N, CA and C atoms as an extended XYZ file, in Angstrom:
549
Properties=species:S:1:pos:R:3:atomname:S:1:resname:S:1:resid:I:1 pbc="F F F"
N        46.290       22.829      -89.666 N   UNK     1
C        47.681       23.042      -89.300 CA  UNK     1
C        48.615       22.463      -90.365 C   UNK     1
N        49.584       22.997      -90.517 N   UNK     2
C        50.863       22.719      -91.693 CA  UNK     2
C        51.300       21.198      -90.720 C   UNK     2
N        52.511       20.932      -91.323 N   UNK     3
C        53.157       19.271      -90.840 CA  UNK     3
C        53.657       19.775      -90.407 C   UNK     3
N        54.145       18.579      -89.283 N   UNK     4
C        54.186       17.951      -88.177 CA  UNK     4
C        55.620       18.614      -87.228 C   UNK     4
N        55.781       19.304      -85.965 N   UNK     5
C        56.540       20.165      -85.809 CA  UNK     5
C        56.598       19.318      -84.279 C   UNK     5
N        58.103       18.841      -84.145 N   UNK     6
C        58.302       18.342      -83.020 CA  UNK     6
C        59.563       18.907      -82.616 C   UNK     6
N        59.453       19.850      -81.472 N   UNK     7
C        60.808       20.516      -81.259 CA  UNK     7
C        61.786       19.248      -80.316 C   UNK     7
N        61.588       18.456      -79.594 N   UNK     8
C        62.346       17.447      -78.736 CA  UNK     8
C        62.843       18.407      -77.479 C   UNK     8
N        62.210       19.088      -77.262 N   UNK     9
C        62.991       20.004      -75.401 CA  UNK     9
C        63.081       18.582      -74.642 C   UNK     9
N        64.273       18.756      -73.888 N   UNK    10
C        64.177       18.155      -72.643 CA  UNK    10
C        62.884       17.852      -71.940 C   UNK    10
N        62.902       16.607      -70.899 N   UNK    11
C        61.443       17.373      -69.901 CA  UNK    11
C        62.284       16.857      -68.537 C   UNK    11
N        62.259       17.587      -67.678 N   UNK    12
C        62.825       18.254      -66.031 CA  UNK    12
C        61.131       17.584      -64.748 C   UNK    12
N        61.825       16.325      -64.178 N   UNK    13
C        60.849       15.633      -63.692 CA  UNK    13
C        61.015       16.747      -62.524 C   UNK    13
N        59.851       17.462      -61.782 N   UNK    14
C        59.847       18.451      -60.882 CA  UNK    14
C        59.906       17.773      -59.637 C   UNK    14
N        59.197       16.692      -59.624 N   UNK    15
C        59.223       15.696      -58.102 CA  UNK    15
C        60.557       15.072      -57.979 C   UNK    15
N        61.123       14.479      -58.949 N   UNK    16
C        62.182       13.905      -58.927 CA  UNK    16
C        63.282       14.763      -57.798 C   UNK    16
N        63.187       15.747      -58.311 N   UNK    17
C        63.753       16.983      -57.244 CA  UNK    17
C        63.354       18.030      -56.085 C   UNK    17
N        61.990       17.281      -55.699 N   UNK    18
C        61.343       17.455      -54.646 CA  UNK    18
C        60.775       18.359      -54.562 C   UNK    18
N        60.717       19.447      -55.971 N   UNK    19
C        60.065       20.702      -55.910 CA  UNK    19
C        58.386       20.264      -56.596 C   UNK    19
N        57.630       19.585      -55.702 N   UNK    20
C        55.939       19.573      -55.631 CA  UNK    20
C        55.643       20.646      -56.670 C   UNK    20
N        55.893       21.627      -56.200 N   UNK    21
C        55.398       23.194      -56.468 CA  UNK    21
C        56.262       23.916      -58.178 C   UNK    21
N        57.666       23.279      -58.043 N   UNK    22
C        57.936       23.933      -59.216 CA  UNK    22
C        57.938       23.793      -60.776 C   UNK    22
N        56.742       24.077      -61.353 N   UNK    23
C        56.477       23.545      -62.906 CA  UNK    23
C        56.303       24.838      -64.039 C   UNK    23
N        56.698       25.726      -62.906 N   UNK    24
C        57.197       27.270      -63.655 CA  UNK    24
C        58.672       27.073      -64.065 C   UNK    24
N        59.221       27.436      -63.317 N   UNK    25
C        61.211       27.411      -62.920 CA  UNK    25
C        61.410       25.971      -64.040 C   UNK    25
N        60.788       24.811      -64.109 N   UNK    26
C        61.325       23.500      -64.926 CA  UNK    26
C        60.684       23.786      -66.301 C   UNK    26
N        59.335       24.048      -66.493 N   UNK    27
C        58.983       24.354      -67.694 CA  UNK    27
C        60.172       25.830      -68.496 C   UNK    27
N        60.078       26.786      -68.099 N   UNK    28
C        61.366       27.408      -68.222 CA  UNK    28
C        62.727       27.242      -68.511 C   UNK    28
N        63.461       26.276      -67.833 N   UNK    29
C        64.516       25.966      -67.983 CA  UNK    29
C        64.601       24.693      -69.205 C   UNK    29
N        63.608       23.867      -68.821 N   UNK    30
C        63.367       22.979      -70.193 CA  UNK    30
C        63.603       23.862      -72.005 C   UNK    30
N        62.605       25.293      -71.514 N   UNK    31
C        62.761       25.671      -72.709 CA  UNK    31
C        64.289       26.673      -73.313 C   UNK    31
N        64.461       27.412      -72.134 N   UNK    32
C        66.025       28.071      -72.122 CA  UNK    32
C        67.145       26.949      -72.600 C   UNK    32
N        67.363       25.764      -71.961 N   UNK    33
C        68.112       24.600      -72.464 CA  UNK    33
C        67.635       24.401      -73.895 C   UNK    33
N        66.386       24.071      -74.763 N   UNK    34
C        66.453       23.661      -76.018 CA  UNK    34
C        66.964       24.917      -76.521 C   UNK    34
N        67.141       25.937      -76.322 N   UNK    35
C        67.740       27.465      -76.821 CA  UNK    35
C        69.123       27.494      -76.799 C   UNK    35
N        69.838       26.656      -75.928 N   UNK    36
C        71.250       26.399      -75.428 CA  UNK    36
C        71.442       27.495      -74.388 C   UNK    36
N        70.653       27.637      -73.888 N   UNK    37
C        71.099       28.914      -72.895 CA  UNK    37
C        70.520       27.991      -71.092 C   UNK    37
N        71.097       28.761      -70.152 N   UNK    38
C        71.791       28.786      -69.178 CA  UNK    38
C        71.864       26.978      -68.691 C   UNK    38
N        72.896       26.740      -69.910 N   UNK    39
C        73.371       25.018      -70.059 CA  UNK    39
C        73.928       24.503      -69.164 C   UNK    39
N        74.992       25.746      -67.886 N   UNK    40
C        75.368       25.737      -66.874 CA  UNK    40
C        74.731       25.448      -65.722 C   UNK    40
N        73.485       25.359      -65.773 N   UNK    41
C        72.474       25.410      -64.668 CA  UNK    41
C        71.884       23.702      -64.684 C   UNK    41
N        71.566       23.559      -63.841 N   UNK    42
C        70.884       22.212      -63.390 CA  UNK    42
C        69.555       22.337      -62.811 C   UNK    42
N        68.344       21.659      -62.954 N   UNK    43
C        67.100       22.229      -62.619 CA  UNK    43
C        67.458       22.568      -60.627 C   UNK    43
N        67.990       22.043      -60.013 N   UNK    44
C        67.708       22.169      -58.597 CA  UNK    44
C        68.936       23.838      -58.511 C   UNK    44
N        69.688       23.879      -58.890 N   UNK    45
C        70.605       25.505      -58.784 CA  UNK    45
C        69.670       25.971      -59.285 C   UNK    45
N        68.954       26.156      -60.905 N   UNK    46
C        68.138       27.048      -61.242 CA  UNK    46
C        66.955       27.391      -60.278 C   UNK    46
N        66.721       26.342      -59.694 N   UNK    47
C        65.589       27.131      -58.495 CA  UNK    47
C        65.983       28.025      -57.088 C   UNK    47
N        67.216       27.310      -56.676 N   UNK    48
C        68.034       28.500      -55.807 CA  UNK    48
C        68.397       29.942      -56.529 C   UNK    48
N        67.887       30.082      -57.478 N   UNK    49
C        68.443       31.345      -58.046 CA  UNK    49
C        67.153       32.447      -58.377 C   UNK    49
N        65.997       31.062      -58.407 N   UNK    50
C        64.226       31.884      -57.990 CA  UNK    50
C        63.797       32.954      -57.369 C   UNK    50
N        63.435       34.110      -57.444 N   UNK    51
C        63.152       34.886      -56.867 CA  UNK    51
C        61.496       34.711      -56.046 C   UNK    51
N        61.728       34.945      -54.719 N   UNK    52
C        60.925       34.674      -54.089 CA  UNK    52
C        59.856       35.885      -53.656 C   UNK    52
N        58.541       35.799      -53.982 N   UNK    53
C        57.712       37.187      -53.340 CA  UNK    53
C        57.946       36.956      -52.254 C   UNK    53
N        57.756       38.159      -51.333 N   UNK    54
C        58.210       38.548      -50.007 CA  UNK    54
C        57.023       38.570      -49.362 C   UNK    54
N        56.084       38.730      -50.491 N   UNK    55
C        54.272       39.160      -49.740 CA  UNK    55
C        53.567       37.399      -50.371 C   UNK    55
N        54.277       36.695      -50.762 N   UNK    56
C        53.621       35.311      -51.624 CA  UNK    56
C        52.634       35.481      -52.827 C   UNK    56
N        52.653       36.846      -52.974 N   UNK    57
C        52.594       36.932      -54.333 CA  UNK    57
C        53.190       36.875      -55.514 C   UNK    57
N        52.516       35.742      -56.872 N   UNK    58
C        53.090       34.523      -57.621 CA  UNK    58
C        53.219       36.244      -59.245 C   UNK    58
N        52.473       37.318      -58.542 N   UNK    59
C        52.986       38.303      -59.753 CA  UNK    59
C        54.370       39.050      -59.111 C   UNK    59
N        54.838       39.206      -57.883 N   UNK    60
C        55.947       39.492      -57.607 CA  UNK    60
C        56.795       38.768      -57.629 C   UNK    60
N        56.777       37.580      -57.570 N   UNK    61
C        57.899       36.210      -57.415 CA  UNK    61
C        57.077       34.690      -57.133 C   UNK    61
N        58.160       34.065      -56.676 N   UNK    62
C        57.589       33.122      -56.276 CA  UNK    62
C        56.953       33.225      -55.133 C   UNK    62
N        55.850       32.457      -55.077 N   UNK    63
C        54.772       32.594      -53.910 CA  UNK    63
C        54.990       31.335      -53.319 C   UNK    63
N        55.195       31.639      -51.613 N   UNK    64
C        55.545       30.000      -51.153 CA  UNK    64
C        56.870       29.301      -51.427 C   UNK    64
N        56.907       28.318      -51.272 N   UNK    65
C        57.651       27.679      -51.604 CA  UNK    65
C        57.746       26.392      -52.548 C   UNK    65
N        59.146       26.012      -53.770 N   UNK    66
C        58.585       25.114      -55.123 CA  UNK    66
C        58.373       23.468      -54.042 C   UNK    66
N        59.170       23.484      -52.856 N   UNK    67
C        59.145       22.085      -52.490 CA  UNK    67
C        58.380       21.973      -51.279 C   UNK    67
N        57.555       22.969      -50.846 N   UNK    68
C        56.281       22.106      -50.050 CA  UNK    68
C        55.282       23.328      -50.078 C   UNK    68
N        53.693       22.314      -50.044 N   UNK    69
C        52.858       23.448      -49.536 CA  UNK    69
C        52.375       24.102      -48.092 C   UNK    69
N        52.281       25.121      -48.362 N   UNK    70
C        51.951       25.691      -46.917 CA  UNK    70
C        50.507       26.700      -46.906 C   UNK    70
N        49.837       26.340      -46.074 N   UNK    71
C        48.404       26.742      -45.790 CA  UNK    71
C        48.314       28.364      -45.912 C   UNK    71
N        47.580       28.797      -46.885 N   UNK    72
C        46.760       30.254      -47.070 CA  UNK    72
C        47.987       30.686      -48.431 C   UNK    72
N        48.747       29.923      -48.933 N   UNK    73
C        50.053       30.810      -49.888 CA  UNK    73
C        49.550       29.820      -51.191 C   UNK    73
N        49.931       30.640      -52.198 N   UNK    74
C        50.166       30.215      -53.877 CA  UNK    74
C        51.035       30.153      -54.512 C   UNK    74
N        51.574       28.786      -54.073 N   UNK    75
C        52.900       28.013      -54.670 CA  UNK    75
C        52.601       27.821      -56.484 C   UNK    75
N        53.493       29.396      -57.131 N   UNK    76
C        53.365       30.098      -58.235 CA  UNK    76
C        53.833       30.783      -58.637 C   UNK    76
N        54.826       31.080      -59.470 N   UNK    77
C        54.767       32.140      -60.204 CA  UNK    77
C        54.647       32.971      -61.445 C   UNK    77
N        54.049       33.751      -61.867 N   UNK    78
C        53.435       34.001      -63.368 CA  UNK    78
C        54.253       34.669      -63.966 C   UNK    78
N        53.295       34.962      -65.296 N   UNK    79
C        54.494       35.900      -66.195 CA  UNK    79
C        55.960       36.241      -66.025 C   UNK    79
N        54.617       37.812      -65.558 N   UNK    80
C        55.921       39.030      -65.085 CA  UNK    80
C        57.359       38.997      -64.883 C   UNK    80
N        57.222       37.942      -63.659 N   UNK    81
C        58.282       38.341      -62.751 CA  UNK    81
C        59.047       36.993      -63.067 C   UNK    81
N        58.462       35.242      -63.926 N   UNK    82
C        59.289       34.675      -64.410 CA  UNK    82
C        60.215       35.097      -65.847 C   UNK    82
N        59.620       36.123      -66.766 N   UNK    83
C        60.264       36.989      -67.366 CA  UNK    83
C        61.410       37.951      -67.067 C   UNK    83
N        61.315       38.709      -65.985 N   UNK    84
C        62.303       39.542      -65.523 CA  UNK    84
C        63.363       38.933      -65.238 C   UNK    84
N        63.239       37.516      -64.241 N   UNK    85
C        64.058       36.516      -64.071 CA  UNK    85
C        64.597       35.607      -64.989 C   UNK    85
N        63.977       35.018      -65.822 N   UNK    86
C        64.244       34.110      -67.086 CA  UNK    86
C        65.154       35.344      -68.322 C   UNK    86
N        64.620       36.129      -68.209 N   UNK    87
C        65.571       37.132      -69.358 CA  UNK    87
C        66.896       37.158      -69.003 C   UNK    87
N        67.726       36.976      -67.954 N   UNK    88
C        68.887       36.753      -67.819 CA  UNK    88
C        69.885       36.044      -68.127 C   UNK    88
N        69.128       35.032      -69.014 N   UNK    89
C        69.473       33.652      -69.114 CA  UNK    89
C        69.419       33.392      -70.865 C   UNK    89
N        68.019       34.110      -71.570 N   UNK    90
C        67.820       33.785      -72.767 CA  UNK    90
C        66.775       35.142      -73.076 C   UNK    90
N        66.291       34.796      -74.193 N   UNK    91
C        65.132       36.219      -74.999 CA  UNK    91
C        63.710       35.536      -74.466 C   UNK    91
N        63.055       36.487      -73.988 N   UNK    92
C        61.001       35.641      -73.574 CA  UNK    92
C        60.593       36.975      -73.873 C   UNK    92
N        59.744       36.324      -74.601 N   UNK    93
C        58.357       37.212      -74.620 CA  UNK    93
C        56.885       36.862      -74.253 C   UNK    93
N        56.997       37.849      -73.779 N   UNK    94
C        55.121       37.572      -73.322 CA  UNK    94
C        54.575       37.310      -74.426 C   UNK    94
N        53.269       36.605      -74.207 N   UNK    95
C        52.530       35.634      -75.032 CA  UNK    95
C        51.322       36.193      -74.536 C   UNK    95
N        50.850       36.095      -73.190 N   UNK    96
C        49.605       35.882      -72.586 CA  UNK    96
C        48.557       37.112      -73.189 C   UNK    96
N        47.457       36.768      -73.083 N   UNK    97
C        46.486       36.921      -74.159 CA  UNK    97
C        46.505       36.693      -75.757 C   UNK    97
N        47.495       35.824      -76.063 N   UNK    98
C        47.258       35.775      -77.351 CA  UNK    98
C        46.436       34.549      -77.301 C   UNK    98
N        45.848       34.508      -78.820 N   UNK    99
C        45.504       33.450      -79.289 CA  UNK    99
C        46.005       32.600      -79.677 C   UNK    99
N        45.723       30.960      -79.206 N   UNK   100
C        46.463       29.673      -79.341 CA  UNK   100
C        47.501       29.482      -80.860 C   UNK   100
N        46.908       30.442      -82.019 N   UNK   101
C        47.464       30.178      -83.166 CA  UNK   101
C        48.799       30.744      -82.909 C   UNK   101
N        48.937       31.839      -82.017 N   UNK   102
C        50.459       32.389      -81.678 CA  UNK   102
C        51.577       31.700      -80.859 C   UNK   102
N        50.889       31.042      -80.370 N   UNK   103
C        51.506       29.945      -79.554 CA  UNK   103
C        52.181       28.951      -80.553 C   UNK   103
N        51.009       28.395      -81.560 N   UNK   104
C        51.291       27.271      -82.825 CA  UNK   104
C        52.696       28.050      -83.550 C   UNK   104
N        52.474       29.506      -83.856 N   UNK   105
C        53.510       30.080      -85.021 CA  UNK   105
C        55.177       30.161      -84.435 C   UNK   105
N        55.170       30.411      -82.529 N   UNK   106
C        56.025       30.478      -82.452 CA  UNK   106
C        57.347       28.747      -82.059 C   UNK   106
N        56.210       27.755      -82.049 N   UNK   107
C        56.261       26.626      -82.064 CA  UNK   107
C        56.995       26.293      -83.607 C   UNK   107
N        56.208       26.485      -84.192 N   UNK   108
C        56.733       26.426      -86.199 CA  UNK   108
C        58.013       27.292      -85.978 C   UNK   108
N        58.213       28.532      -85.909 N   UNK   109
C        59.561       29.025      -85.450 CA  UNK   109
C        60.555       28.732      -84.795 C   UNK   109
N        60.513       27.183      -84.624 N   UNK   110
C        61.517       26.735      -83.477 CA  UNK   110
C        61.961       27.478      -81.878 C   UNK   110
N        60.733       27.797      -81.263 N   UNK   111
C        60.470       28.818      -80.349 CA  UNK   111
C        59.441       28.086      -79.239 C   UNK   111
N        59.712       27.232      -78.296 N   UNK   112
C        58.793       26.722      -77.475 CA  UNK   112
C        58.555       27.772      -76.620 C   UNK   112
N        57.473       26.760      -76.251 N   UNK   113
C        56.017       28.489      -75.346 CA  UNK   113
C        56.210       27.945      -74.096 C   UNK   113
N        56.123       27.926      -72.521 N   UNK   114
C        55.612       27.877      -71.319 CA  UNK   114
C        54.171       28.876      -71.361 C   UNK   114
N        53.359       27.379      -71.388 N   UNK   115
C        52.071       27.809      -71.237 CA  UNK   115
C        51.651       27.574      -69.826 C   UNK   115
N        50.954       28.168      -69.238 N   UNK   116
C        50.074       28.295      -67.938 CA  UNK   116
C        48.728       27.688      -68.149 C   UNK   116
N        48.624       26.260      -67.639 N   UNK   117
C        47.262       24.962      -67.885 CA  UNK   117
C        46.827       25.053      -66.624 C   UNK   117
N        46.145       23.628      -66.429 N   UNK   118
C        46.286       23.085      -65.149 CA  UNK   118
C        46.632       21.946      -65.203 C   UNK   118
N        46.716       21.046      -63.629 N   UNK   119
C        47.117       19.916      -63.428 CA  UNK   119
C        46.464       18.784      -64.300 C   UNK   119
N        46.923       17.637      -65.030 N   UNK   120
C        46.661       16.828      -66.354 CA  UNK   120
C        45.640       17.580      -67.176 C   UNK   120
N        45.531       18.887      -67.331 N   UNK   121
C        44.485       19.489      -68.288 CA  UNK   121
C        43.082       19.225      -67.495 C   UNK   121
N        42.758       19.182      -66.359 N   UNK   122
C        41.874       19.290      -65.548 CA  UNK   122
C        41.446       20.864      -65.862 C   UNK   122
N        39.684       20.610      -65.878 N   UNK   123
C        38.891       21.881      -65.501 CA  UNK   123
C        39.576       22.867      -64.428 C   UNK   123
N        39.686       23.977      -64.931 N   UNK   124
C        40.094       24.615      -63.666 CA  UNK   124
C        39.053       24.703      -62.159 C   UNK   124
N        40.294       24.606      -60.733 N   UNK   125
C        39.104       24.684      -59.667 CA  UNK   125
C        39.832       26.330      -59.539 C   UNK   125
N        38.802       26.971      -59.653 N   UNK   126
C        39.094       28.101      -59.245 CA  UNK   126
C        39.027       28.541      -57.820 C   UNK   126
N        39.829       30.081      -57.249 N   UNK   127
C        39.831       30.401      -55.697 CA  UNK   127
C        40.069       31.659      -55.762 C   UNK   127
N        39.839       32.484      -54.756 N   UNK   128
C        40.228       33.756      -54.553 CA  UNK   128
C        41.168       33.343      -53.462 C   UNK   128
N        42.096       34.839      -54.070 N   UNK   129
C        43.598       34.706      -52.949 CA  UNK   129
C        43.507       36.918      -52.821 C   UNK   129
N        44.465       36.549      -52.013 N   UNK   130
C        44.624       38.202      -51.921 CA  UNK   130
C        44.845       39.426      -53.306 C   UNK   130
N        45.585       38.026      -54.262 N   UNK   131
C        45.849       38.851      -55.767 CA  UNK   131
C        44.700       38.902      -56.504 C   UNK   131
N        44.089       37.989      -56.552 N   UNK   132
C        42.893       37.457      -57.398 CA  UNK   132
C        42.121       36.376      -57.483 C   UNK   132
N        41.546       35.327      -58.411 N   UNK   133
C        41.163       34.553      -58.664 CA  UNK   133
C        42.297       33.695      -59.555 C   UNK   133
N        42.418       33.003      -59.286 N   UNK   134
C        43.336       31.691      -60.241 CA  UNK   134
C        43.077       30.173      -59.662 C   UNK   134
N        42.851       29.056      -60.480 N   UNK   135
C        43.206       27.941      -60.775 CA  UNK   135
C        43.757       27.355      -59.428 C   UNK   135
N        43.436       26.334      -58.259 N   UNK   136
C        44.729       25.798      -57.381 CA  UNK   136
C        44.954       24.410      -57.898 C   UNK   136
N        44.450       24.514      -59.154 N   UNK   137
C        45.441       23.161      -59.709 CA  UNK   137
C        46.623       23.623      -60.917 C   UNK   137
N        46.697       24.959      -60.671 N   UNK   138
C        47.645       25.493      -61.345 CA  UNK   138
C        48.712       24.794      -61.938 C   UNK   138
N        49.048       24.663      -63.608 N   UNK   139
C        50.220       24.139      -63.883 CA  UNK   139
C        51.052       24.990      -64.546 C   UNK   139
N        51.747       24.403      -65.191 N   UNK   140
C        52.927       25.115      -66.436 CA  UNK   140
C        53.497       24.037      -67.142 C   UNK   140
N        53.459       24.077      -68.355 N   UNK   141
C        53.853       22.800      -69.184 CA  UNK   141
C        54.923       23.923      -70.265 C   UNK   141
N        55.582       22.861      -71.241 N   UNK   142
C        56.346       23.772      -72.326 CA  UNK   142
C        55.498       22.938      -73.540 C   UNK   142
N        55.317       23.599      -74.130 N   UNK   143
C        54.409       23.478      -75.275 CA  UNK   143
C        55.738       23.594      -76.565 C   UNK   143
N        55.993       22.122      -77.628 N   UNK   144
C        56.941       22.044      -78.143 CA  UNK   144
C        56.911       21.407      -79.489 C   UNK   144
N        55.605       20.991      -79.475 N   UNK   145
C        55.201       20.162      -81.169 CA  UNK   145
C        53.690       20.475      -80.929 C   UNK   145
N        53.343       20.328      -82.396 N   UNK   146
C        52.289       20.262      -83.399 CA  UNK   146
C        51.759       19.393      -84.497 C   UNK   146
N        50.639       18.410      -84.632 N   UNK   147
C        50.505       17.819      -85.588 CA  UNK   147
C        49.336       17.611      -85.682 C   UNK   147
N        48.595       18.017      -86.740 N   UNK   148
C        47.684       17.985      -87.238 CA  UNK   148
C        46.309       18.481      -86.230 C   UNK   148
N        45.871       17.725      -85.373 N   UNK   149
C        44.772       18.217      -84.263 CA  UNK   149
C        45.819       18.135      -82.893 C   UNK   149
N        46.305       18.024      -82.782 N   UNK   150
C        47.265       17.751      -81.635 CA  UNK   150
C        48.272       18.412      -81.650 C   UNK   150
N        48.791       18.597      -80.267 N   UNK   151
C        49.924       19.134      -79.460 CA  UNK   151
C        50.498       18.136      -78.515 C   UNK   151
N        52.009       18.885      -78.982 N   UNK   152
C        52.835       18.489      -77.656 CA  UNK   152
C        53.697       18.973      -76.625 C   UNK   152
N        53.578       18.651      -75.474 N   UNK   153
C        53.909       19.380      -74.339 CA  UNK   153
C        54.714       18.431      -73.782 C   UNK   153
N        56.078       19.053      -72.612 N   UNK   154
C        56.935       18.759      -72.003 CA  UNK   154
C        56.388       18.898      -70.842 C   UNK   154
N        55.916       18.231      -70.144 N   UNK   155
C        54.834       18.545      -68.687 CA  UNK   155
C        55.753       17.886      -67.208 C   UNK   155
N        55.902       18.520      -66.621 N   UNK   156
C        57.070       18.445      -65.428 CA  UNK   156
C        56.421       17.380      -63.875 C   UNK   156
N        55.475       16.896      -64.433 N   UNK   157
C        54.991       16.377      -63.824 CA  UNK   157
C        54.708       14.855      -64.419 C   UNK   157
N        53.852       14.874      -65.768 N   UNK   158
C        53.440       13.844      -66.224 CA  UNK   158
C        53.950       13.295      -67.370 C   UNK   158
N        55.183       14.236      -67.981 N   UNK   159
C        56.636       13.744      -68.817 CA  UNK   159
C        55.882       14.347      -70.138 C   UNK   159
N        56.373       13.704      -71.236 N   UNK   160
C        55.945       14.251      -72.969 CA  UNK   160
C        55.032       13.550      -73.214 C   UNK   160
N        54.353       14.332      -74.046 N   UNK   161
C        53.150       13.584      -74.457 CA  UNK   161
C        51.906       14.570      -75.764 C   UNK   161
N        51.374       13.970      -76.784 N   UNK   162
C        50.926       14.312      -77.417 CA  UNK   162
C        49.217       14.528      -76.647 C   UNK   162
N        48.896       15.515      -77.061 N   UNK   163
C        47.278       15.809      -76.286 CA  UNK   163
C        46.285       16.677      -77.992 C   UNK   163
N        44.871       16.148      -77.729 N   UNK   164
C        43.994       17.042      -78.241 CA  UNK   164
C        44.405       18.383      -78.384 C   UNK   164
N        44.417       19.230      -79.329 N   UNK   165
C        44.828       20.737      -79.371 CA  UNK   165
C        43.473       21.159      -78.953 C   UNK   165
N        42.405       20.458      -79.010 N   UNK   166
C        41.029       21.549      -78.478 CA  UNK   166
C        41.257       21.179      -77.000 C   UNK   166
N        41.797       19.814      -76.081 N   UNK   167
C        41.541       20.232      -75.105 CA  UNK   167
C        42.739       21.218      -74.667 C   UNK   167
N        43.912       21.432      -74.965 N   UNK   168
C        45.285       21.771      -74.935 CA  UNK   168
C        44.346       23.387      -74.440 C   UNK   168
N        43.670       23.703      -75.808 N   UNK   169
C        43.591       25.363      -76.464 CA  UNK   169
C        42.013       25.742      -75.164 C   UNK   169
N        41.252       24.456      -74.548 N   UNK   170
C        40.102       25.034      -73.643 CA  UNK   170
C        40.861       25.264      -72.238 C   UNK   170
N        42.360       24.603      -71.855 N   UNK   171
C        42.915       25.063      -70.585 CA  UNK   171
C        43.509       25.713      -70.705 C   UNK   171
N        44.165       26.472      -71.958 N   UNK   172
C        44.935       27.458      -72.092 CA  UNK   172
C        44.160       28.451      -71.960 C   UNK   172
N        43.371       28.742      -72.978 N   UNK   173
C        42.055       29.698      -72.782 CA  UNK   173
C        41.045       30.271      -71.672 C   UNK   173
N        41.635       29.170      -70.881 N   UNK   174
C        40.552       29.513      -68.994 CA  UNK   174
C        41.349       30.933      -68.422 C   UNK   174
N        43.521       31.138      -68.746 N   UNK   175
C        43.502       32.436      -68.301 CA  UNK   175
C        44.897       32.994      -69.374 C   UNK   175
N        44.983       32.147      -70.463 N   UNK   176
C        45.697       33.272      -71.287 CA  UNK   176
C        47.097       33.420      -71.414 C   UNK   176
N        47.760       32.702      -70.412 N   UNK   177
C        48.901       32.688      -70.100 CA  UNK   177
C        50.247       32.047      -70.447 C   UNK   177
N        51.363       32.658      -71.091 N   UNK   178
C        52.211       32.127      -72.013 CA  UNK   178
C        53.616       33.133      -71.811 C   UNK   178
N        54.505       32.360      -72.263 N   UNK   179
C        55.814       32.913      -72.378 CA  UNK   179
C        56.657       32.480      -73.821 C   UNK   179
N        57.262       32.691      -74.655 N   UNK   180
C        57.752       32.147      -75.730 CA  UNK   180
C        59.552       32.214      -75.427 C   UNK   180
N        59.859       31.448      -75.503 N   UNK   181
C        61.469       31.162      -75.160 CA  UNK   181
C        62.376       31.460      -76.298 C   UNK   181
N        62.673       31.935      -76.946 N   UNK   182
C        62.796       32.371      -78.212 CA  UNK   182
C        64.646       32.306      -78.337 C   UNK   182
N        64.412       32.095      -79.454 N   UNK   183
C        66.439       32.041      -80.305 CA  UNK   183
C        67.346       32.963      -79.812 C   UNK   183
């Protein structure tokens, strides 16, 4: 890897604001804010403004709810539909299936990623739900520096912090999943 690339995003404590569940909507807004975009917003309005699946499916909206869990639902939401929603605000592009080096380039571009991990970079526990198979330690971090074997992430749970890029690139790699927040 080239030197040392530390973008400084915000990081949006998700408990602090009682949303358990929301590390989509904060990883997001963490990265829309280092963009200067929707500067007007505060992490707890930006989640009233969440679009919610109607069926708790996390590819139609949000699944569940960000501030408590509730039995048989997947407090989540992916890509798609945080794209459709987040584009209102700033430029995203899908990422998911790329390879980790695309993630690194748009990082070097002054372009932080919302990557889709899990909880502290834990093995995924995988589950079947009505959509599919996914992760229920499901996370979302903003991925915002680079140095040398290492990465750094804005994690809405466990604050900033520099991590292994191989373990960073083996939980990213379990399903692919990315957004780039872009200029």
């Amino acid at each position: 890897m080239s030197s040392r690339v530390l973008l400084g995003a915000e990081n949006i404590d998700q408990n602090a604001w009682g949303a358990i569940n929301g590390c989509e909507p904060a990883s997001l807004l963490e990265g829309l804010h280092y963009q200067n975009r929707a500067d007007q917003l505060n992490y707890g309005q930006f989640l009233l403004k969440m679009p919610i699946s109607a069926d708790d499916n996390p590819y139609h909206g949000f699944g569940g709810s960000p501030f408590k869990n509730q039995s048989g639902k997947f407090e989540a939401i992916f890509t798609r539909p945080l794209i459709w929603w987040g584009s209102q605000y700033g430029h995203l592009q899908e990422l998911s299936g790329a390879d980790p080096q695309w993630l690194y380039d748009a990082v070097r571009h002054g372009n932080p990623v919302l990557t889709f991990v899990t909880v502290h970079f834990e093995d995924p526990d995988w589950d079947i739900y009505p959509f599919g198979k996914v992760p229920t330690n499901n996370h979302a971090v903003l991925l915002d520096g680079l140095d040398g074997d290492q990465v750094h992430v804005s994690d809405p749970i466990d604050g900033q912090y520099w991590l292994p890029q191989s373990k960073f690139e083996r939980i990213y790699n379990s399903r692919r999943m990315a957004i780039a927040i872009n200029k």
